[in-house]
Short mmCIF file of C-alpha atoms in Angstrom, two decimals:
data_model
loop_
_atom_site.label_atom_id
_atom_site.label_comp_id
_atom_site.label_asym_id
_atom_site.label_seq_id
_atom_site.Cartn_x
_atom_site.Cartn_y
_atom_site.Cartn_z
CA UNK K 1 8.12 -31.02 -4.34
CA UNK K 2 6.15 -32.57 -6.69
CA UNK K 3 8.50 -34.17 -8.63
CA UNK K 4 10.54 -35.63 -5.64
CA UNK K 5 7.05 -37.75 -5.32
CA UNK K 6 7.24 -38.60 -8.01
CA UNK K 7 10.55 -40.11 -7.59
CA UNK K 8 9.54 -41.69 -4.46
CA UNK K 9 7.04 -43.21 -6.54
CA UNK K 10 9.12 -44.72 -9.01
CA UNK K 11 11.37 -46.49 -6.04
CA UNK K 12 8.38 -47.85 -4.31
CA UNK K 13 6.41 -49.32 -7.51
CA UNK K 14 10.09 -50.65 -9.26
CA UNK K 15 10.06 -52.52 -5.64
CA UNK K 16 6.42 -54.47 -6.27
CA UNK K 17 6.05 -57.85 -8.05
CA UNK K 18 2.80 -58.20 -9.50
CA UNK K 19 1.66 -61.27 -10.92
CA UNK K 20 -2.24 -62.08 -11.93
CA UNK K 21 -3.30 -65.31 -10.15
CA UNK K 22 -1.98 -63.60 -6.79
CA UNK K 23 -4.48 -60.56 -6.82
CA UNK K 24 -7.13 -60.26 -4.35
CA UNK K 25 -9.59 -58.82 -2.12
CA UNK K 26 -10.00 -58.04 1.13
CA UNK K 27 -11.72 -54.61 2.20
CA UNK K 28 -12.04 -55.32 5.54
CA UNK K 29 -8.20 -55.50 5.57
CA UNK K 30 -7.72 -52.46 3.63
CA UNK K 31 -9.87 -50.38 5.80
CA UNK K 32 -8.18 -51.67 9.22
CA UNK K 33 -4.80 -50.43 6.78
CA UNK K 34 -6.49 -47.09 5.90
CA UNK K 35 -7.53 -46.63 9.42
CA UNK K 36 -3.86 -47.31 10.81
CA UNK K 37 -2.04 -44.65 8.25
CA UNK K 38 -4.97 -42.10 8.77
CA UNK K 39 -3.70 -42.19 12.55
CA UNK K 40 -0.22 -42.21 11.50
CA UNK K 41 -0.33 -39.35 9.65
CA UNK K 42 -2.90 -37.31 11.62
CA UNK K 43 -4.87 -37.42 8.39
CA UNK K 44 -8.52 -35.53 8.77
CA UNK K 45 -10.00 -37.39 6.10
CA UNK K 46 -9.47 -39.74 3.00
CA UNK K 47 -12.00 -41.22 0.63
CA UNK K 48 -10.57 -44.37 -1.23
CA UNK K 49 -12.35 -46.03 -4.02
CA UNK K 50 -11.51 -49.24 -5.98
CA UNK K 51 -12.87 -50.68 -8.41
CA UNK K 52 -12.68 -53.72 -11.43
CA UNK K 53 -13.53 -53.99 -14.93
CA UNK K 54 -17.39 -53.39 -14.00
CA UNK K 55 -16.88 -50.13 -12.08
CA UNK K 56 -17.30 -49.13 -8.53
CA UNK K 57 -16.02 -51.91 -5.74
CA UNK K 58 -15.20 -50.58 -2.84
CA UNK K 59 -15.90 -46.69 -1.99
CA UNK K 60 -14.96 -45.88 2.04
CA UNK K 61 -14.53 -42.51 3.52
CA UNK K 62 -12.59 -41.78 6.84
CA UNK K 63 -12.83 -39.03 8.48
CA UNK K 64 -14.00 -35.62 8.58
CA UNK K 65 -15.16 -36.31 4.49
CA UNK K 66 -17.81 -37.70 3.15
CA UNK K 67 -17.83 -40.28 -0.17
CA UNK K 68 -19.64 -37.62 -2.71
CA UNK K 69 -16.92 -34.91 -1.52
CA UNK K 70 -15.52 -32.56 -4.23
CA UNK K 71 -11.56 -32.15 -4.00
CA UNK K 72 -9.08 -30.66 -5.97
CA UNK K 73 -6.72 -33.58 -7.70
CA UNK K 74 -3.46 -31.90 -8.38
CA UNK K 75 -1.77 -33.11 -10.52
CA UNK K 76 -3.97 -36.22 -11.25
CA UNK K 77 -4.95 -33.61 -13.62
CA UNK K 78 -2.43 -33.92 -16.10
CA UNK K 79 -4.11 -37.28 -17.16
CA UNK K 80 -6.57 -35.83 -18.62
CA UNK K 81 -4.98 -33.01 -20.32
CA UNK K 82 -3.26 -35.70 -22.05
CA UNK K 83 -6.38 -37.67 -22.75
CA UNK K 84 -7.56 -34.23 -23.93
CA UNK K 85 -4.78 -33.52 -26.27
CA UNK K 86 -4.92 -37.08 -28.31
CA UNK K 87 -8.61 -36.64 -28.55
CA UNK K 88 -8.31 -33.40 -30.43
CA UNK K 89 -5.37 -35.11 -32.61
CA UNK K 90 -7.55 -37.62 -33.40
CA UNK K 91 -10.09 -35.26 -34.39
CA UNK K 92 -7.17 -33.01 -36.37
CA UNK K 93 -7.44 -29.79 -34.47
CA UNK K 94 -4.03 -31.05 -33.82
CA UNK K 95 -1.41 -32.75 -34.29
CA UNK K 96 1.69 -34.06 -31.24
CA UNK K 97 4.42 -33.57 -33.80
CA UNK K 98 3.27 -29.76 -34.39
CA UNK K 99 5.60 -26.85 -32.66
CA UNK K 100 3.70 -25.08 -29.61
CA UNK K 101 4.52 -21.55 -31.65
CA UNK K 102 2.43 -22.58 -34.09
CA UNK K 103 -0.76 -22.28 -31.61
CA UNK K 104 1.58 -19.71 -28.87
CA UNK K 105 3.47 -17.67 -31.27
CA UNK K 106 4.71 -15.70 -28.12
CA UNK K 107 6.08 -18.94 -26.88
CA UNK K 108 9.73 -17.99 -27.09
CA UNK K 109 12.51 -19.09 -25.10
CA UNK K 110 15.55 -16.71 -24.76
CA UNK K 111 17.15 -18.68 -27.94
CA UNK K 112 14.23 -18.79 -30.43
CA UNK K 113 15.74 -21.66 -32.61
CA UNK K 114 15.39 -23.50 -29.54
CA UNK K 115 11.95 -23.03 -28.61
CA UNK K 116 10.87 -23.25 -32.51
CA UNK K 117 11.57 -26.59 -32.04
CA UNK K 118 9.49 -27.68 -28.89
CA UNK K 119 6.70 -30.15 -29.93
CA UNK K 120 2.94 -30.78 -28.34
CA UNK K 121 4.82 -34.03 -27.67
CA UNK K 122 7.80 -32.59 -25.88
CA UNK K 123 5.03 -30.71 -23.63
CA UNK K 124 3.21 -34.22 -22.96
CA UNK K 125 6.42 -36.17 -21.57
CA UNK K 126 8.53 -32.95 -19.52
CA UNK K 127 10.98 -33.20 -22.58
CA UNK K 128 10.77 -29.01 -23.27
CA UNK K 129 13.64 -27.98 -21.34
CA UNK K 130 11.13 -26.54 -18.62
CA UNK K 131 12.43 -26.66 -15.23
CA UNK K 132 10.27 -27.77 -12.08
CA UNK K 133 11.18 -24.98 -10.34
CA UNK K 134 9.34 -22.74 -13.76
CA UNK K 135 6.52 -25.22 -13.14
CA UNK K 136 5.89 -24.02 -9.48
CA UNK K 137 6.96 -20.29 -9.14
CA UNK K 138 4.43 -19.87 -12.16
CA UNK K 139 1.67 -21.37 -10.62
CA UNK K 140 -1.21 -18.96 -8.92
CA UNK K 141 -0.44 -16.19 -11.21
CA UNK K 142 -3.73 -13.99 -10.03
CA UNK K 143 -2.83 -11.61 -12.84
CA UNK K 144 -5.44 -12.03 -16.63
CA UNK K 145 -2.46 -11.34 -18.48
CA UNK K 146 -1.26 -14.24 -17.47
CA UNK K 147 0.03 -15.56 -21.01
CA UNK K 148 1.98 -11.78 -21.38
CA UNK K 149 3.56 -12.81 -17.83
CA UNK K 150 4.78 -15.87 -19.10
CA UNK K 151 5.82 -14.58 -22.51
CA UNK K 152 8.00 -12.12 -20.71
CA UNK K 153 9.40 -14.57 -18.76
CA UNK K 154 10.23 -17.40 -21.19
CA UNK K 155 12.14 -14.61 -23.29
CA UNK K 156 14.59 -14.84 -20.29
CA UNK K 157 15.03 -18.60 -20.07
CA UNK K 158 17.58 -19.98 -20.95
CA UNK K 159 18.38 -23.89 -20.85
CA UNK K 160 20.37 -25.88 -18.29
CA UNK K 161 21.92 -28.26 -20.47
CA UNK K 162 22.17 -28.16 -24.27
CA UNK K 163 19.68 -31.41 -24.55
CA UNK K 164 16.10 -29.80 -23.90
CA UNK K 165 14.61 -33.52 -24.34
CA UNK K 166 15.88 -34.70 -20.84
CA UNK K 167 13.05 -35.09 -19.06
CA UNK K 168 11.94 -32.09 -16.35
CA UNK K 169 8.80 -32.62 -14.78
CA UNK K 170 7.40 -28.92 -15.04
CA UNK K 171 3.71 -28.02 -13.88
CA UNK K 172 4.45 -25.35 -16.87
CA UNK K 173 4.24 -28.04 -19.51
CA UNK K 174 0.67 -28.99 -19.10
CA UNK K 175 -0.15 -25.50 -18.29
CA UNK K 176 1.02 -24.75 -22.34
CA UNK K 177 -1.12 -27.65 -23.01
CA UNK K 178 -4.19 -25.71 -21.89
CA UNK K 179 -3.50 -22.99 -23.70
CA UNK K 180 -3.05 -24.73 -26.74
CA UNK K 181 -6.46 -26.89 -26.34
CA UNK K 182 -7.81 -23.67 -26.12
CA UNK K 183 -6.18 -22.29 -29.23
CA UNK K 184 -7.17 -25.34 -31.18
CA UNK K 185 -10.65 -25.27 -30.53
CA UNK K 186 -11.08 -21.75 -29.79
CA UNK K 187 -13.45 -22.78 -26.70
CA UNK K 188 -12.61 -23.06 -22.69
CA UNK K 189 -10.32 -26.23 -21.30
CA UNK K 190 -13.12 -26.04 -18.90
CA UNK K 191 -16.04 -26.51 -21.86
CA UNK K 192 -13.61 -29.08 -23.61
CA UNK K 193 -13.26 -30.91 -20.64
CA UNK K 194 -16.89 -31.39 -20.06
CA UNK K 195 -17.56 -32.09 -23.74
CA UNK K 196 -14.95 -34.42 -24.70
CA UNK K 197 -14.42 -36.28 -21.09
CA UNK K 198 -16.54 -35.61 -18.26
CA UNK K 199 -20.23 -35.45 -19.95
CA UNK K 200 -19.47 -38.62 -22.04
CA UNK K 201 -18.21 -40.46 -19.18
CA UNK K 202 -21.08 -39.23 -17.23
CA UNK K 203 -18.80 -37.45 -14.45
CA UNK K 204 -21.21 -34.66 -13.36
CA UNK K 205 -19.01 -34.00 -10.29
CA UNK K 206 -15.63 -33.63 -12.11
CA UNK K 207 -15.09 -29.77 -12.96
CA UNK K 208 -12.30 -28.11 -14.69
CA UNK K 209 -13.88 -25.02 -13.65
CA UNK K 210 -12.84 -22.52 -10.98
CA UNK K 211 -15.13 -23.14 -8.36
CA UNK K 212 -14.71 -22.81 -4.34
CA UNK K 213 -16.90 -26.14 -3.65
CA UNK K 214 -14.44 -28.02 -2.33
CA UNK K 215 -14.48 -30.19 0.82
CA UNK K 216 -12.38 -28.06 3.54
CA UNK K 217 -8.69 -29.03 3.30
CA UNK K 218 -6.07 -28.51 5.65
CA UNK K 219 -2.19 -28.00 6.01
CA UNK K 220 0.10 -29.09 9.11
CA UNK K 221 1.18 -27.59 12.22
CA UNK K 222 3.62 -29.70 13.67
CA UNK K 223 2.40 -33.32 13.39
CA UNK K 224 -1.39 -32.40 13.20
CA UNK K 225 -3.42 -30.49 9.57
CA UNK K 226 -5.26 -28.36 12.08
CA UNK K 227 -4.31 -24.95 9.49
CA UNK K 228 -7.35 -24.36 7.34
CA UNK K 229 -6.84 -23.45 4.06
CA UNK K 230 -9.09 -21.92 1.27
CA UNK K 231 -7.60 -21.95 -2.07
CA UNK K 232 -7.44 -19.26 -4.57
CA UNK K 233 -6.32 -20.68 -7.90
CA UNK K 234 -5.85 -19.11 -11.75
CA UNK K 235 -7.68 -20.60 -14.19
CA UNK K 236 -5.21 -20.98 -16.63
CA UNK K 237 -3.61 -23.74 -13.58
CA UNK K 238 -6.61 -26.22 -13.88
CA UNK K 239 -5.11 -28.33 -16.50
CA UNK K 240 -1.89 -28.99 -14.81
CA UNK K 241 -3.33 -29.51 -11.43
CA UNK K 242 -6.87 -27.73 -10.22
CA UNK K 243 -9.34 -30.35 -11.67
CA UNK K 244 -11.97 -30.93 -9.08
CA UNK K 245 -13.71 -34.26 -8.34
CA UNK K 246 -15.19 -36.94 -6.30
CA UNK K 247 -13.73 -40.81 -5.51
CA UNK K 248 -16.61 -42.05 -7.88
CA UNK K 249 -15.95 -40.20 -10.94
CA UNK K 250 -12.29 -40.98 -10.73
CA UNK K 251 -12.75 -44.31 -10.39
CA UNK K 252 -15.15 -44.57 -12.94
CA UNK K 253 -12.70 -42.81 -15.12
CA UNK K 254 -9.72 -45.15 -14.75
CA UNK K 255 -12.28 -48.08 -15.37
CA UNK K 256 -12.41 -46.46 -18.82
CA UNK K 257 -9.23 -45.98 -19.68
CA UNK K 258 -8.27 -49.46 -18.32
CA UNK K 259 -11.10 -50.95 -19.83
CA UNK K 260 -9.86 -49.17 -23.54
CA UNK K 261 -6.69 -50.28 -22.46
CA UNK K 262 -7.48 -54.23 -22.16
CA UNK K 263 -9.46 -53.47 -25.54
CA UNK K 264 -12.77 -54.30 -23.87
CA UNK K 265 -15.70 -53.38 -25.74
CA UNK K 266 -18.30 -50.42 -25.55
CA UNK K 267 -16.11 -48.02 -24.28
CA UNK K 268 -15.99 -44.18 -25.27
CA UNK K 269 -12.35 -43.83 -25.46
CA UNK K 270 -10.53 -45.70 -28.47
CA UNK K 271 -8.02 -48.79 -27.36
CA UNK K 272 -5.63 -46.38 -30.09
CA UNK K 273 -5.79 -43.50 -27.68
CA UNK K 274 -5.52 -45.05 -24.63
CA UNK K 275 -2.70 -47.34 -25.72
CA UNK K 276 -1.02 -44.00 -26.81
CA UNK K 277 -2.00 -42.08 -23.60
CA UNK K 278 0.28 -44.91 -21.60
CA UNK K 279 3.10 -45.34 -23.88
CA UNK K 280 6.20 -43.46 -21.93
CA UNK K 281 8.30 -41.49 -23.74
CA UNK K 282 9.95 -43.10 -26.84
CA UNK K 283 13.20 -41.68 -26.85
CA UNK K 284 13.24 -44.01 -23.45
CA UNK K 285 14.90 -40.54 -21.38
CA UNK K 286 12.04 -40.62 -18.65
CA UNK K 287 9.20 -43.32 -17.50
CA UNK K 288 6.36 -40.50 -17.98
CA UNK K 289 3.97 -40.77 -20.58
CA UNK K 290 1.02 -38.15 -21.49
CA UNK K 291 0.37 -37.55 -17.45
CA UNK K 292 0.89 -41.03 -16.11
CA UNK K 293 3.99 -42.50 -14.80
CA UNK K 294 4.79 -45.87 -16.52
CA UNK K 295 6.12 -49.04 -14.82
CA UNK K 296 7.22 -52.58 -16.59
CA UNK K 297 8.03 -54.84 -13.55
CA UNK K 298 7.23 -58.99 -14.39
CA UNK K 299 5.69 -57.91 -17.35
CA UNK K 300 3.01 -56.55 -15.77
CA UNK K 301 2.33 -52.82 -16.32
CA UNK K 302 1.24 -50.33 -13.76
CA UNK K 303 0.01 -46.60 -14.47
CA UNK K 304 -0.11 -44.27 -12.11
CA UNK K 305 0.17 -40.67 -10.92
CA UNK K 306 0.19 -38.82 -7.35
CA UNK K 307 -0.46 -34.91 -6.72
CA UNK K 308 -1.26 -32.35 -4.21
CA UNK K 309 -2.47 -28.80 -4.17
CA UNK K 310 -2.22 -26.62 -1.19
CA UNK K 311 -5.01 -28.31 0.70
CA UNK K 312 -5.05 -31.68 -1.11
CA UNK K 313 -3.16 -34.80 -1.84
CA UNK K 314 -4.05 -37.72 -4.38
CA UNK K 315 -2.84 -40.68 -5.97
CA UNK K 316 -4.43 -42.87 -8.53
CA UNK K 317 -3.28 -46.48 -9.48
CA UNK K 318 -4.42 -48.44 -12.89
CA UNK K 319 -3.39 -51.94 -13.07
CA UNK K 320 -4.63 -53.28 -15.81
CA UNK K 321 -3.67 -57.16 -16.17
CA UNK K 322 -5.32 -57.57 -12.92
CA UNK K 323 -8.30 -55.11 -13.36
CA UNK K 324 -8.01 -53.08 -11.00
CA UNK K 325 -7.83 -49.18 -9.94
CA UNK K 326 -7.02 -47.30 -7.02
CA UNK K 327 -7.77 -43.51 -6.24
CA UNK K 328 -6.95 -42.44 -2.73
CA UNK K 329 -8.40 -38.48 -2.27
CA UNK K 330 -7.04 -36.29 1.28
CA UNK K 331 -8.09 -32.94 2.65
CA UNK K 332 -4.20 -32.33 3.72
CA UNK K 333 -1.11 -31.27 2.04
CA UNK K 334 2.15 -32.67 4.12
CA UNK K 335 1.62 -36.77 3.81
CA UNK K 336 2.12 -39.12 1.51
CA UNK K 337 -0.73 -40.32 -0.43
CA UNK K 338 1.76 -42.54 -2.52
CA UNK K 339 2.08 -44.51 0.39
CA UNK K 340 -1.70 -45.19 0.69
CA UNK K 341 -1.55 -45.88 -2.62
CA UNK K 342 0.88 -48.34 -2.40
CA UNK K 343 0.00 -50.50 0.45
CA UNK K 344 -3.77 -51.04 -0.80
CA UNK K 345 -2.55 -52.61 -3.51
CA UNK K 346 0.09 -54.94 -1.77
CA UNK K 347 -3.22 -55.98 -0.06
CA UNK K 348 -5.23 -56.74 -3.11
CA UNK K 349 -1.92 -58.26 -4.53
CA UNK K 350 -1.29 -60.34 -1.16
CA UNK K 351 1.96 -59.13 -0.58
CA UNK K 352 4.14 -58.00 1.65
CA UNK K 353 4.32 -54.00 2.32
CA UNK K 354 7.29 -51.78 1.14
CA UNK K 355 6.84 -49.21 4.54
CA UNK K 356 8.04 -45.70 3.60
CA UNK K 357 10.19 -43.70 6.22
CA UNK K 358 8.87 -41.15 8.20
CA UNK K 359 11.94 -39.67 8.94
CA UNK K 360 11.35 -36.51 6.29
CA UNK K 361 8.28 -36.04 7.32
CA UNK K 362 8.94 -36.14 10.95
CA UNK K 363 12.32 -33.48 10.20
CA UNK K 364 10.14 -31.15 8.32
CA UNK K 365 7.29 -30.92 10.98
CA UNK K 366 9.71 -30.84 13.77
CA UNK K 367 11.07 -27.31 12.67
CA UNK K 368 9.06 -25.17 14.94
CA UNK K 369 10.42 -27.27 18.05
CA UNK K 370 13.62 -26.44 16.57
CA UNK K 371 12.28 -22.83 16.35
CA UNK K 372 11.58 -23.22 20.28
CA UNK K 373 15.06 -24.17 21.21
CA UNK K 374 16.49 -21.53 19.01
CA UNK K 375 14.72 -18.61 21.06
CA UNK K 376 15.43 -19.69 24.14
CA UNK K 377 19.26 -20.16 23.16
CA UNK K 378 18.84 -16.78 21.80
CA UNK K 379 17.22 -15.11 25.26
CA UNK K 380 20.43 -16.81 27.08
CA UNK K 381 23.26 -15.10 24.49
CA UNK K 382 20.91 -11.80 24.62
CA UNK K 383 20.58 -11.75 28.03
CA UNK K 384 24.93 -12.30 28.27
CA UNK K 385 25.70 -10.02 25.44
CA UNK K 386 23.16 -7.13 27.47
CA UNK K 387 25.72 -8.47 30.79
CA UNK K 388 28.98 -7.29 29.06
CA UNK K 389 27.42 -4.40 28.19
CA UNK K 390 26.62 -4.77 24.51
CA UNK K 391 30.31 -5.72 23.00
CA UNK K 392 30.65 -5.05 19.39
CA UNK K 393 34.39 -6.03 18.02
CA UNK K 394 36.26 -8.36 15.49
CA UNK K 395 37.84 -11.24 17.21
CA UNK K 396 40.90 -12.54 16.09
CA UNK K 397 40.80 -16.13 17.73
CA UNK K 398 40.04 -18.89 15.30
CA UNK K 399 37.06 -20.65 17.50
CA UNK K 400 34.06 -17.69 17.20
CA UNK K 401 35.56 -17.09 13.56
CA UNK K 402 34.65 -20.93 12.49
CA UNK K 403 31.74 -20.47 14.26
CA UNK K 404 30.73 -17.38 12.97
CA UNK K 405 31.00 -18.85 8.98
CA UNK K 406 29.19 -21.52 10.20
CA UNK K 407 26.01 -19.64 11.26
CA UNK K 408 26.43 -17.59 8.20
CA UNK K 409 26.93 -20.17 5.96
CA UNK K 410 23.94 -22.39 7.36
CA UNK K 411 21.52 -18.89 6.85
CA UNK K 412 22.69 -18.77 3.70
CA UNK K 413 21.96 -22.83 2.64
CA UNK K 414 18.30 -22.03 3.56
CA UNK K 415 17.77 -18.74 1.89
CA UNK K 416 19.55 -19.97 -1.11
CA UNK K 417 20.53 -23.89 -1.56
CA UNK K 418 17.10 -25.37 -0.13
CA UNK K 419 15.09 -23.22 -2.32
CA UNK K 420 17.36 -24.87 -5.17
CA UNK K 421 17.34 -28.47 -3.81
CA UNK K 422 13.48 -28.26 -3.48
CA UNK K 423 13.52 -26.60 -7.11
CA UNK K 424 11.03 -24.05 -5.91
CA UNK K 425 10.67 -20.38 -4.01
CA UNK K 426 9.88 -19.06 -0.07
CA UNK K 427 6.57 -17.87 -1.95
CA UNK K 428 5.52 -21.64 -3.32
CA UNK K 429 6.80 -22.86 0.41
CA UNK K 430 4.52 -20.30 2.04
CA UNK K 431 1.78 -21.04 0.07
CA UNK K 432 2.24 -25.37 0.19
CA UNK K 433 2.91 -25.32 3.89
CA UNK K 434 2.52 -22.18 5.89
CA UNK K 435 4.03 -23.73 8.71
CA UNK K 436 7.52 -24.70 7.10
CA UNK K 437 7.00 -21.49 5.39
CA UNK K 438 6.88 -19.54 8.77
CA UNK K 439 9.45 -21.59 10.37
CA UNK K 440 12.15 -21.11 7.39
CA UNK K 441 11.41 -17.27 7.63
CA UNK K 442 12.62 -17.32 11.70
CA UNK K 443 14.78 -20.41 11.32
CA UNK K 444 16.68 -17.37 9.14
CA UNK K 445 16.77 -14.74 11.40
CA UNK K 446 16.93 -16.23 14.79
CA UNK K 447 19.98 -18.78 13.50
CA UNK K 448 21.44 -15.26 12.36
CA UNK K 449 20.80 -13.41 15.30
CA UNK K 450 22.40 -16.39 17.49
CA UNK K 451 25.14 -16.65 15.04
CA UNK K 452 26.13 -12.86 15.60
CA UNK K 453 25.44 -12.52 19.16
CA UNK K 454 27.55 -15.60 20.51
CA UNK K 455 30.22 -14.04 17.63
CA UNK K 456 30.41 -10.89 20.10
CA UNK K 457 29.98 -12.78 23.77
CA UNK K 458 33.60 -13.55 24.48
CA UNK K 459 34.08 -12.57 28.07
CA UNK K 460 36.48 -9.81 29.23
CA UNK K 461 38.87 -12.68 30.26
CA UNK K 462 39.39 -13.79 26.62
CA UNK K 463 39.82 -10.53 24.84
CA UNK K 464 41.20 -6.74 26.02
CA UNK K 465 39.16 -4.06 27.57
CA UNK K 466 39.79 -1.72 24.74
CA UNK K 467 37.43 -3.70 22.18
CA UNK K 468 34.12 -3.09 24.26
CA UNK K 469 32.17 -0.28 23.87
CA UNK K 470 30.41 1.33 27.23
#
C-alpha cells in the first residue's frame, strides 16, 4: 500500500512546475482548501504546519486535534533513520559501503553470496532485493525474538529477479537499519534518536519510543473514520515507521535540513550530510534517496515523503529553492494525505491544482454496500434452491458451467491475486483497514456461496428428475 503512494506521489509532483519568483502565501486560502478536503474525505482531524527559512509560519489544526497533538508519522520515519545512519558514518561507527552481515551476521538470504553482498547503502535506497510485501507481513511482530523470526525467514528468501539493486520499497530495509544503529553504538534507536536528532534540535515531543500517547486515530467504515483504533506496535518497527511527533517539531525539523541544505549557517546538521541525505540513488534505478523521495522538475528540487500507520497518515514536503516546508499530520488511515500535500503547495506556488481521483477510494469504501447486495442475492438463490428441494447435481449445459468458473475464479483473484497486486497479506489488510479487511473475508464466502447455489438452481424444466435429491 505504501509504496503505491508512493507512486502516486511521483505522478503528481513530476506534474508541478515550480519556479522561485512565483511562490507565495496565502493562509487564509489554504485553510478554506484544508477545510474543503477535510469534508471531502470525512477527515476527523489534520494539523498542517508550514514554515520558511526562520521556522514556524503557519500552524492550523482542524478538527477533532489539537496543534501540540502527538501522532505516529509512518513512514516519515525513514528520514530520520537515514539522517541517523550518515551521522554515525560521519562519526565512523560506520560506514554505507560496509555489508549489513558485518553488524547482522544472521542476516542471510537463502543464497548467502547474495546477501554477503548487501550494503548499509543498498538498505538506505530499497536496492536489497527486499520485497514490499517482506516489508509489511513483517511488521507488528509482537514476538522479542524478533531478529531470530526474521533470521529464519530471510534463510527462505529467495530473489525475484537476478538484479537485487532494482529498487523495492520494503518497510524491512529501514527496519535492518535499526538494528544496525543499534549494533554500531551498542545503545537504543530510541536513545540515539534523542541524542543525535531530537535533543539537539530541541524536539521534546518527537519520540522514537514505544509509547501509547498518541492523539486517538481512526480507520473507515464506509465513507466516514468512525472505527477507533489503538495501536500496538514492536519496537524494533519505530525506525521504519512508528516515530511519534507533533506539527511543530516536524516542521522545525525540515527547516533544518533545508536550511543545511541551502548551506545556511548555524545549523546542527552539516550541508555534507544533508546534501548526502537527498542525493537519490546513484546507480539512477529509483528516485529514493536515504528516506526521501527525490524530484528534479525546472531545476528546482523537491523532497518529500508520505506514510501512514494503522490510525495515521502523513506527508511532509521540503522545497528548498523557495524555502519552504510542508507537514500535513491525520488521525485516519484510508485518505490521501499526498493530496493535501500537494495542493498547499500549488497555493503557495500560485498554481493551478493537479485534483486526484476519488474513484479508488470511493471502490474500496463501497465494498460493504456491495456486501449488502450480495446477501440479499444470496437469501433469493437460498430461498429457490430450499423451493426445489435442495438440488445437488453436475450440469452439463455450458451457461451455469461459465458461470460457475466465474464465481470460482473471482473467489480465487481475492484470496490470492489482490493479496499479490497489493504486495501484502489478509493479516496487514485486517490490521490497515478493518473494514476492507471484514468485507474481503465475506466478499469470499458469500460470492462463493452465490456462485454454488445459482450453480445448483436450474429448475426441473431445464434438467431431468433423476438429478435431484428428495
Amino acid at each position: 500500500m505504501k509504496f503505491t503512494s508512493l507512486i502516486l506521489s511521483l505522478i503528481i509532483t513530476n506534474s508541478i512546475a515550480f519556479s522561485q519568483g512565483s511562490a507565495s502565501f496565502e493562509s487564509d486560502k489554504i485553510s478554506e482548501y484544508i477545510e474543503n478536503v477535510k469534508k471531502e474525505y470525512n477527515i476527523p482531524g489534520i494539523v498542517v504546519a508550514i514554515s520558511d527559512e526562520n521556522g514556524v509560519m503557519y500552524l492550523e489544526n482542524f478538527g477533532n486535534v489539537a496543534k501540540d497533538d502527538l501522532f505516529q508519522i509512518g513512514s516519515l520515519s525513514k528520514s530520520f533513520t537515514g539522517l541517523l545512519t550518515l551521522k554515525l558514518h560521519e562519526k565512523g561507527l560506520l560506514n554505507l559501503d560496509d555489508p549489513v552481515v558485518k553488524y547482522l551476521d544472521w542476516f542471510e538470504y537463502k543464497d548467502k553470496t547474495v546477501s554477503d553482498k548487501i550494503t548499509i547503502k543498498n538498505l538506505l535506497y530499497h536496492t536489497s532485493g527486499l520485497t514490499t510485501k517482506m516489508g509489511t507481513e513483517c511488521l507488528k511482530k509482537e514476538n522479542e525474538n524478533n531478529q531470530t523470526d526474521l533470521s529464519n525467514r530471510l534463510k527462505l528468501f529467495e530473489l525475484e529477479a537476478n538484479d537485487p539493486s532494482i529498487f523495492r520499497y520494503s518497510n524491512l530495509n529501514y527496519k535492518f537499519l535499526g538494528y544496525i544503529i543499534e549494533s554500531a553504538t551498542k545503545d537504543s534507536y530510541g536513545n540515539v534518536l534523542n541524542e543525535e536528532i531530537t535533543k539537539p534540535l530541541s524536539m521534546s515531543n518527537t519520540t522514537g519510543y514505544v509509547t501509547d500517547n498518541f492523539v486517538q486515530g481512526f480507520q473507515y467504515f464506509l465513507y466516514y473514520p468512525i472505527v477507533p483504533i489503538s495501536i500496538n506496535y514492536h519496537k524494533d518497527d519505530i525506525p521504519a515507521g512508528y516515530i511519534g511527533s507533533t506539527a511543530v517539531d516536524m516542521s522545525n525539523y525540515l527547516t533544518e535540513l533545508m536550511n543545511s541544505y541551502n548551506g545556511k549557517e548555524n545549523t546542527f546538521i552539516s550541508k555534507k550530510t544533508a546534501l548526502a541525505l537527498f542525493e537519490p540513488d546513484p546507480s539512477k534505478k529509483s528516485l529514493y534517496a536515504m528516506g526521501w523521495v527525490i524530484m528534479d522538475r525546472a531545476n528546482t528540487k523537491t523532497f518529500f515523503h508520505d506514510g501512514a500507520t494503522e490510525s495515521f497518515s502523513t506527508h511532509m514536503t521540503i522545497v528548498p529553492e523557495i524555502n519552504k516546508n510542508i507537514v500535513v499530520l491525520t488521525n485516519a488511515f484510508g485518505h490521501n494525505t499526498i493530496e493535501i500535500g500537494q495542493g498547499i503547495l500549488d497555493i503557495i506556488l500560485n498554481q493551478q491544482h493537479f485534483k486526484q481521483s476519488k474513484t479508488f477510494f470511493n471502490l474500496v469504501r463501497s465494498i460493504p454496500i456491495l456486501i449488502l447486495i450480495l446477501i440479499f442475492i444470496l437469501i433469493v438463490v437460498l430461498k429457490k434452491w430450499i423451493t426445489l428441494h435442495r438440488p445437488v447435481h453436475i450440469s452439463k449445459r455450458i451457461l451455469p458451467n461459465i458461470f460457475f468458473v466465474i464465481g470460482l475464479g473471482f473467489c480465487i483473484f481475492l484470496i490470492v491475486v489482490l493479496p499479490d497486486i497489493l504486495q501484502t497479506n489478509f493479516k496487514v489488510i485486517f490490521d490497515f483497514d478493518k473494514s476492507s479487511g471484514y468485507s474481503l473475508l465475506l466478499l469470499i464466502i458469500l460470492s462463493f456461496s452465490v456462485t454454488v447455489l445459482t450453480y445448483f438452481n436450474w429448475t426441473k424444466k431445464t434438467l431431468p428428475n433423476k438429478v435431484y435429491s428428495k
